[in-house]
Tab-separated table of C-alpha atoms and ligand atoms in Angstrom:
chain	number	residue	atom	x	y	z
A	1	MET	CA	-103.646	107.157	150.601
A	2	THR	CA	-105.966	109.549	152.085
A	3	THR	CA	-105.160	112.167	154.733
A	4	HIS	CA	-107.660	114.275	156.320
A	5	ALA	CA	-105.874	117.318	157.304
A	6	ALA	CA	-108.029	119.552	159.980
A	7	THR	CA	-107.737	122.794	159.342
A	8	GLN	CA	-105.559	124.884	161.483
A	9	THR	CA	-107.444	127.382	163.003
A	10	PRO	CA	-105.785	129.222	166.226
A	11	GLU	CA	-108.096	127.599	168.498
A	12	LEU	CA	-107.470	123.928	167.159
A	13	GLN	CA	-103.909	124.882	167.457
A	14	ALA	CA	-104.619	126.056	171.004
A	15	PHE	CA	-106.221	123.095	171.911
A	16	SER	CA	-103.481	120.462	170.381
A	17	LYS	CA	-101.000	122.545	172.389
A	18	ASP	CA	-102.843	122.422	175.599
A	19	ILE	CA	-103.745	118.958	175.661
A	20	ARG	CA	-99.792	118.129	175.479
A	21	SER	CA	-99.250	119.169	178.902
A	22	LEU	CA	-101.881	116.409	180.028
A	23	GLU	CA	-100.295	113.718	178.324
A	24	LEU	CA	-102.449	113.762	175.393
A	25	SER	CA	-101.934	113.887	171.639
A	26	PRO	CA	-104.726	114.194	168.758
A	27	LEU	CA	-104.777	111.149	166.430
A	28	TRP	CA	-105.426	113.777	163.565
A	29	GLU	CA	-102.209	115.120	163.580
A	30	ARG	CA	-100.164	111.882	164.277
A	31	THR	CA	-96.878	110.892	162.026
A	32	VAL	CA	-96.558	107.417	162.538
A	33	SER	CA	-96.288	105.292	159.488
A	34	GLN	CA	-98.848	103.147	158.558
A	35	LYS	CA	-97.581	101.340	156.487
A	36	PRO	CA	-95.355	97.946	156.144
A	37	GLY	CA	-91.849	97.666	156.310
A	38	THR	CA	-89.789	99.338	159.486
A	39	PRO	CA	-87.073	101.939	159.174
A	40	CYS	CA	-84.421	99.164	159.245
A	41	VAL	CA	-82.128	98.739	156.366
A	42	PRO	CA	-80.782	95.933	154.452
A	43	HIS	CA	-77.057	95.027	155.377
A	44	HIS	CA	-74.583	92.735	154.491
A	45	TRP	CA	-71.823	91.258	156.913
A	46	ARG	CA	-68.738	89.742	155.015
A	47	TRP	CA	-66.869	86.687	156.597
A	48	SER	CA	-63.647	87.784	155.333
A	49	GLU	CA	-64.145	90.954	157.506
A	50	LEU	CA	-65.857	89.220	160.691
A	51	GLU	CA	-63.574	86.174	160.955
A	52	PRO	CA	-60.564	88.545	161.629
A	53	LEU	CA	-62.330	90.652	164.151
A	54	LEU	CA	-63.643	87.715	165.946
A	55	LEU	CA	-60.007	86.311	166.464
A	56	LYS	CA	-58.881	89.749	167.444
A	57	SER	CA	-61.471	89.488	170.227
A	58	CYS	CA	-59.755	86.835	171.553
A	59	GLU	CA	-56.603	88.527	172.392
A	60	LEU	CA	-58.594	91.445	173.707
A	61	ILE	CA	-60.881	89.742	176.240
A	62	GLY	CA	-60.482	86.580	177.809
A	63	LYS	CA	-62.854	84.171	179.230
A	64	LYS	CA	-62.892	85.746	182.782
A	65	ASP	CA	-63.740	89.174	180.986
A	66	ALA	CA	-66.790	88.190	179.520
A	67	GLU	CA	-69.372	85.649	180.061
A	68	ARG	CA	-70.264	85.397	176.500
A	69	ARG	CA	-67.382	86.417	173.628
A	70	VAL	CA	-70.057	87.523	171.206
A	71	LEU	CA	-70.024	90.345	168.505
A	72	MET	CA	-73.624	91.404	168.208
A	73	LEU	CA	-74.616	92.390	164.373
A	74	GLU	CA	-76.606	95.772	164.633
A	75	ASN	CA	-78.643	97.252	162.057
A	76	PRO	CA	-77.266	100.696	160.851
A	77	THR	CA	-80.151	102.124	161.900
A	78	LEU	CA	-80.125	100.378	165.488
A	79	ARG	CA	-76.431	101.544	166.778
A	80	GLY	CA	-76.087	100.881	170.360
A	81	GLN	CA	-79.672	98.670	170.348
A	82	SER	CA	-78.309	95.307	169.699
A	83	PHE	CA	-80.544	94.295	167.241
A	84	ILE	CA	-80.282	93.329	163.676
A	85	ALA	CA	-83.660	94.132	162.455
A	86	GLN	CA	-86.538	95.299	165.056
A	87	THR	CA	-87.392	91.928	166.203
A	88	LEU	CA	-84.250	89.834	166.117
A	89	PHE	CA	-80.929	89.587	167.980
A	90	THR	CA	-77.897	88.280	165.805
A	91	GLY	CA	-74.196	87.741	167.763
A	92	LEU	CA	-71.269	85.938	166.811
A	93	GLN	CA	-70.002	83.739	169.699
A	94	ILE	CA	-66.325	82.690	169.625
A	95	ILE	CA	-64.609	79.844	172.243
A	96	LEU	CA	-60.736	78.970	172.158
A	97	PRO	CA	-60.060	75.621	173.131
A	98	GLY	CA	-60.391	75.125	177.109
A	99	GLU	CA	-62.578	77.841	177.174
A	100	VAL	CA	-65.963	77.614	179.191
A	101	ALA	CA	-68.983	79.905	178.946
A	102	THR	CA	-70.507	79.686	182.356
A	103	ALA	CA	-74.001	78.631	182.895
A	104	HIS	CA	-76.871	80.568	182.890
A	105	ARG	CA	-80.595	80.976	182.011
A	106	HIS	CA	-82.996	83.869	180.704
A	107	THR	CA	-86.360	84.211	179.379
A	108	PRO	CA	-85.424	84.930	175.776
A	109	ASN	CA	-84.933	81.814	173.375
A	110	ALA	CA	-81.626	81.212	171.390
A	111	MET	CA	-80.752	79.218	168.814
A	112	ARG	CA	-77.259	78.548	167.304
A	113	PHE	CA	-76.041	78.254	163.964
A	114	VAL	CA	-72.622	76.370	163.708
A	115	MET	CA	-70.041	78.313	161.369
A	116	LYS	CA	-66.610	77.011	162.126
A	117	GLY	CA	-64.829	75.044	164.034
A	118	GLN	CA	-64.963	71.489	165.795
A	119	GLY	CA	-64.829	70.324	169.583
A	120	ALA	CA	-67.249	72.730	171.504
A	121	TYR	CA	-70.480	71.598	173.010
A	122	THR	CA	-73.410	73.375	174.419
A	123	SER	CA	-75.123	71.896	177.524
A	124	VAL	CA	-79.132	72.599	177.655
A	125	GLY	CA	-81.178	71.510	180.770
A	126	GLY	CA	-78.729	68.901	181.572
A	127	GLU	CA	-77.874	66.969	178.216
A	128	ARG	CA	-74.704	67.803	176.207
A	129	SER	CA	-74.773	68.275	172.927
A	130	MET	CA	-71.553	68.673	170.257
A	131	MET	CA	-71.687	71.331	167.783
A	132	LEU	CA	-70.533	70.466	164.428
A	133	PRO	CA	-70.393	73.090	161.524
A	134	GLY	CA	-73.852	73.745	159.775
A	135	ASP	CA	-75.976	72.515	163.401
A	136	PHE	CA	-78.843	74.241	163.913
A	137	ILE	CA	-79.286	74.251	167.879
A	138	VAL	CA	-81.659	75.176	170.159
A	139	THR	CA	-81.628	76.672	173.806
A	140	PRO	CA	-85.294	76.609	174.940
A	141	ASN	CA	-85.879	79.746	177.218
A	142	TRP	CA	-85.458	79.270	180.898
A	143	SER	CA	-83.262	76.318	180.417
A	144	TRP	CA	-79.849	76.191	181.905
A	145	HIS	CA	-77.324	76.069	179.313
A	146	ASP	CA	-73.188	76.293	179.112
A	147	HIS	CA	-70.852	76.032	176.444
A	148	GLY	CA	-67.213	74.794	176.208
A	149	ASN	CA	-64.642	73.574	173.880
A	150	ILE	CA	-62.961	70.879	174.234
A	151	GLY	CA	-61.051	70.490	170.952
A	152	THR	CA	-58.011	72.016	169.666
A	153	GLU	CA	-59.350	74.799	167.230
A	154	PRO	CA	-60.969	78.042	167.816
A	155	VAL	CA	-64.973	77.626	167.198
A	156	ILE	CA	-67.583	80.161	165.795
A	157	TRP	CA	-71.076	80.256	166.211
A	158	MET	CA	-74.011	82.300	164.904
A	159	ASP	CA	-76.734	83.208	167.987
A	160	GLY	CA	-80.144	83.990	167.387
A	161	LEU	CA	-82.239	85.647	170.205
A	162	ASP	CA	-85.843	86.620	170.121
A	163	SER	CA	-84.591	89.154	173.214
A	164	ALA	CA	-86.450	91.784	171.239
A	165	PHE	CA	-89.636	90.152	172.259
A	166	THR	CA	-88.857	89.928	176.080
A	167	LYS	CA	-87.417	93.476	175.665
A	168	PHE	CA	-90.550	94.774	174.136
A	169	PHE	CA	-92.589	93.274	176.801
A	170	GLY	CA	-90.648	93.743	179.721
A	171	ALA	CA	-90.441	90.455	180.490
A	172	THR	CA	-86.698	89.882	180.421
A	173	PHE	CA	-84.924	87.887	183.336
A	174	ARG	CA	-81.768	86.303	183.679
A	175	GLU	CA	-80.158	84.308	186.387
A	176	ASP	CA	-76.746	82.751	186.981
A	177	TYR	CA	-76.364	79.285	187.980
A	178	PRO	CA	-74.344	78.814	191.404
A	179	THR	CA	-71.636	76.728	189.508
A	180	GLU	CA	-69.640	77.470	186.513
A	181	THR	CA	-71.061	74.412	184.652
A	182	GLN	CA	-74.253	72.500	185.238
A	183	PRO	CA	-74.474	69.061	186.033
A	184	LEU	CA	-75.218	66.554	183.415
A	185	TYR	CA	-78.006	64.102	184.090
A	186	ARG	CA	-79.180	62.931	180.754
A	187	ALA	CA	-76.642	61.197	178.248
A	188	GLU	CA	-75.387	63.084	175.363
A	189	GLY	CA	-77.730	61.694	172.263
A	190	THR	CA	-80.984	61.231	174.512
A	191	SER	CA	-82.803	64.140	173.004
A	192	ALA	CA	-82.025	63.083	169.472
A	193	ALA	CA	-82.923	59.474	170.403
A	194	SER	CA	-86.092	60.449	172.050
A	195	TYR	CA	-87.258	62.976	169.597
A	196	GLY	CA	-85.030	62.965	166.310
A	197	ALA	CA	-85.716	59.796	164.602
A	198	ALA	CA	-89.571	60.759	163.427
A	199	LEU	CA	-90.264	58.481	166.809
A	200	LEU	CA	-91.707	59.910	170.394
A	201	PRO	CA	-91.423	58.731	173.650
A	202	VAL	CA	-94.777	56.447	174.126
A	203	ASP	CA	-96.125	58.491	176.790
A	204	PHE	CA	-95.223	61.880	175.540
A	205	ARG	CA	-98.180	64.606	175.106
A	206	PRO	CA	-96.906	67.166	172.817
A	207	GLU	CA	-97.199	70.635	174.080
A	208	ASP	CA	-96.666	74.308	172.269
A	209	GLY	CA	-93.386	75.667	173.099
A	210	PRO	CA	-89.874	75.213	172.084
A	211	SER	CA	-88.346	71.929	170.270
A	212	PRO	CA	-87.526	69.224	172.801
A	213	LEU	CA	-84.827	67.924	170.231
A	214	LEU	CA	-82.060	70.131	170.936
A	215	ARG	CA	-79.523	69.591	168.034
A	216	TYR	CA	-80.467	69.198	164.049
A	217	PRO	CA	-77.508	67.865	162.475
A	218	TYR	CA	-75.918	69.555	159.091
A	219	GLU	CA	-75.432	66.412	157.677
A	220	ARG	CA	-79.355	65.026	157.421
A	221	THR	CA	-80.126	68.567	156.615
A	222	ARG	CA	-77.669	68.777	153.684
A	223	GLU	CA	-78.591	65.513	152.304
A	224	ALA	CA	-82.063	66.156	152.380
A	225	LEU	CA	-82.064	69.446	150.329
A	226	GLU	CA	-79.472	67.356	148.149
A	227	THR	CA	-82.280	64.558	147.370
A	228	LEU	CA	-84.981	67.152	146.807
A	229	VAL	CA	-82.830	69.381	144.371
A	230	ARG	CA	-82.605	66.340	142.283
A	231	ASN	CA	-86.047	64.865	142.232
A	232	GLN	CA	-88.523	68.109	142.710
A	233	PRO	CA	-89.266	71.008	140.900
A	234	LEU	CA	-87.377	74.153	142.757
A	235	HIS	CA	-89.794	77.045	143.839
A	236	ARG	CA	-89.115	80.191	141.774
A	237	ALA	CA	-87.771	82.479	144.745
A	238	HIS	CA	-86.623	80.009	147.241
A	239	GLY	CA	-85.286	76.612	145.169
A	240	ALA	CA	-85.450	74.065	147.549
A	241	LYS	CA	-86.106	75.171	151.066
A	242	LEU	CA	-87.469	73.170	154.163
A	243	ARG	CA	-88.001	74.850	157.802
A	244	TYR	CA	-86.941	73.061	161.024
A	245	ALA	CA	-89.988	71.854	162.757
A	246	ASN	CA	-90.753	71.009	166.497
A	247	PRO	CA	-90.687	67.049	166.105
A	248	ALA	CA	-93.706	66.831	168.911
A	249	THR	CA	-95.875	69.378	167.074
A	250	GLY	CA	-94.992	69.960	163.248
A	251	LYS	CA	-94.779	73.656	164.332
A	252	HIS	CA	-91.788	75.941	164.651
A	253	PRO	CA	-89.041	75.320	166.966
A	254	PHE	CA	-89.659	78.334	169.057
A	255	PRO	CA	-93.159	80.223	169.339
A	256	THR	CA	-91.343	83.353	168.176
A	257	MET	CA	-88.927	82.378	165.737
A	258	ALA	CA	-88.877	80.219	162.617
A	259	ALA	CA	-85.343	78.562	160.476
A	260	PHE	CA	-84.899	77.377	157.498
A	261	MET	CA	-82.306	76.060	155.014
A	262	GLN	CA	-82.169	75.931	151.287
A	263	LEU	CA	-80.269	74.774	148.437
A	264	LEU	CA	-79.653	76.843	145.392
A	265	PRO	CA	-78.206	74.944	142.673
A	266	ARG	CA	-75.365	76.884	140.517
A	267	ARG	CA	-76.625	79.170	138.397
A	268	PHE	CA	-80.231	79.075	139.790
A	269	SER	CA	-81.456	82.582	139.535
A	270	GLY	CA	-84.504	83.265	141.915
A	271	SER	CA	-87.536	85.795	141.567
A	272	ALA	CA	-88.216	88.423	143.641
A	273	TYR	CA	-90.187	88.115	147.001
A	274	ARG	CA	-91.227	89.909	150.011
A	275	THR	CA	-92.592	89.213	153.761
A	276	THR	CA	-93.403	90.788	156.380
A	277	GLU	CA	-90.893	88.649	158.298
A	278	ASN	CA	-87.454	90.248	159.671
A	279	THR	CA	-85.275	87.498	157.790
A	280	VAL	CA	-81.265	86.749	158.617
A	281	PHE	CA	-79.399	85.010	156.349
A	282	ASN	CA	-76.386	82.877	157.124
A	283	VAL	CA	-74.616	81.529	153.987
A	284	ALA	CA	-73.266	77.780	155.141
A	285	GLU	CA	-72.102	76.952	151.500
A	286	GLY	CA	-71.290	78.619	148.619
A	287	SER	CA	-71.312	82.045	146.420
A	288	GLY	CA	-73.957	84.250	144.923
A	289	ARG	CA	-75.995	87.295	144.606
A	290	VAL	CA	-78.525	88.574	146.625
A	291	VAL	CA	-80.698	91.954	145.732
A	292	ILE	CA	-82.597	93.091	148.662
A	293	SER	CA	-84.754	96.521	147.885
A	294	GLY	CA	-82.491	97.472	144.749
A	295	GLN	CA	-78.843	97.025	146.950
A	296	THR	CA	-76.806	94.247	145.340
A	297	PHE	CA	-74.596	92.056	147.690
A	298	ASP	CA	-72.160	89.407	146.211
A	299	PHE	CA	-72.239	87.058	149.479
A	300	GLY	CA	-69.926	84.077	149.884
A	301	PRO	CA	-69.653	81.279	152.679
A	302	HIS	CA	-70.142	82.246	156.390
A	303	ASP	CA	-71.359	85.945	154.706
A	304	ILE	CA	-74.325	87.229	156.856
A	305	PHE	CA	-77.167	89.862	155.803
A	306	VAL	CA	-80.520	90.968	156.480
A	307	ALA	CA	-83.832	91.710	154.469
A	308	PRO	CA	-85.903	94.001	157.109
A	309	SER	CA	-89.814	93.200	157.054
A	310	TRP	CA	-91.494	93.712	153.704
A	311	CYS	CA	-87.993	94.338	151.624
A	312	ASP	CA	-87.782	92.607	148.312
A	313	TYR	CA	-85.305	90.170	147.901
A	314	ALA	CA	-84.160	88.065	145.068
A	315	LEU	CA	-81.281	85.145	145.548
A	316	SER	CA	-78.811	84.216	142.804
A	317	ALA	CA	-76.553	81.473	142.833
A	318	HIS	CA	-73.132	81.245	141.498
A	319	GLU	CA	-72.317	77.841	142.554
A	320	ASP	CA	-74.531	75.715	144.788
A	321	CYS	CA	-75.105	77.476	147.732
A	322	VAL	CA	-76.580	76.385	151.109
A	323	ILE	CA	-78.300	79.352	153.004
A	324	PHE	CA	-79.800	79.291	156.133
A	325	THR	CA	-82.158	81.861	157.473
A	326	TYR	CA	-84.232	82.620	160.772
A	327	THR	CA	-87.098	84.945	160.954
A	328	ASP	CA	-90.089	85.952	163.407
A	329	ARG	CA	-92.491	84.156	161.234
A	330	PRO	CA	-94.325	82.312	164.237
A	331	ALA	CA	-94.963	85.558	166.147
A	332	GLN	CA	-96.716	87.102	163.010
A	333	GLU	CA	-98.228	83.677	162.243
A	334	ALA	CA	-99.812	83.610	165.919
A	335	THR	CA	-101.082	87.303	165.458
A	336	GLY	CA	-102.572	87.112	162.042
A	337	PHE	CA	-100.045	89.693	160.835
A	338	LEU	CA	-97.978	87.621	158.194
A	339	ARG	CA	-98.322	88.823	154.545
A	340	GLU	CA	-95.723	87.659	152.115
A	341	GLU	CA	-95.834	87.642	148.053
A	342	GLU	CA	-93.913	86.703	145.266
A	343	LEU	CA	-92.984	89.349	142.711
B	1	GTQ	O1	-74.568	82.000	174.395
B	1	GTQ	O2	-75.853	82.119	176.196
B	1	GTQ	O3	-75.150	86.019	171.806
B	1	GTQ	O4	-76.965	84.096	176.554
B	1	GTQ	C1	-76.589	86.273	173.867
B	1	GTQ	C2	-76.680	86.362	175.177
B	1	GTQ	C3	-75.525	84.145	173.406
B	1	GTQ	C4	-75.464	82.625	175.122
B	1	GTQ	C5	-75.620	85.672	172.891
B	1	GTQ	C6	-76.538	84.845	175.495
B	1	GTQ	C7	-75.783	83.879	174.550
B	2	FE2	FE1	-77.551	82.505	177.307
C-alpha cells in the first residue's frame, strides 16, 4: 500500500490544527482503515451455556417485565451496542407455556430460526404460523407480529434482525398494536398454500421486498439437502448448501438479509473460504469444528458462532451436521460491494 505522508512543516501543522475548529479534517492525515474486514472478531456461543441462562432469565423476568424475553448476542468488540457484527442483530428468545409476546411492528425486518421446543406460534399480518424446531420464519418489516406459546414446554428461537441498517440510516420506527394480540383474518396455512408449493396466486404480480411465504418448514429443507448430499458432488467449502428464496421473485427473503441451510456429511472437511458477508451460524444438528481466522471452535447442536466480514473460515463435521446461516448478502449484492473467494 502506498501512503503519501505529507512533509510536516510548522505551517502545515498549524493549518491542520486551525481547520479542526471549522469541523474540517485533512484527508492526507486520515487514519481510517481502507481494507476489507471490520474490527469485529469471530466468536462462539455454546448451547450448554446459553440454555441454562435462558431458563434462568424466565425466573428473573416475567412476561410483564419485558415485551420480549431476549438475550442479545453481542460481538466482543461491540459490547452494549446490540450487534453480533456491524450489520447484524442476533437474539435468543424464550417463551414459556401460556405466555404472549405482545403485538407490535417496526421498520427492521426479522427472521426466526427455531431452536428448541414445540407449541409456540407467531402471528404475522393477520395469519398465525406454528413454529417447529428447524423452521425458518419471516417477519416482513412494518408487519404487525405477536408470538405465543400454547404448548406445554418452553420454546427457544433465534431472532435475526436488520436493525443495524435502520440504525445506520436513522430510519428506526416502532409501534405497539392497541391490543395484546392482533386479530387473525387469514386461516393458518394460507401463506403456505399461496406461495409455498411452487405455485402462485393467478393474479399475483411479484414485487421486490420481503418474502410473502412466512414459514419454511425444516422437514422440507432437511429432505432437500439429504437428497442432494446423496446424489450430487459436494461443494469443497460448503458441502450441500441451499439458500432460502422468496418464491415470488427467486431473490432473497429480505432486501437486506439472506439465509441458508447446509448439510455437511460425517467426516466432511471443508476448504477455507472468505466473503465480505457478515455470517451468523446456528447449528441445527451435529457436531464439528470451525476454524475462523485461525481460531478453532468445536461446536455441537444449537451452538452459535459468527464470522465477521472477510474472516476466512473452514468447516468440518464429526457427524452429519445441518447448519443454518444468515448474512447481509443482499445488501452487498445490491450495492455491488460483495466479494468472496475460495482459498
Ligand atoms: O420478537 O418481535 O429479538 O421486535 C428483537 C426485537 C425480537 C420480536 C427481538 C423484536 C423481536
Ligand atoms: Fe418485533
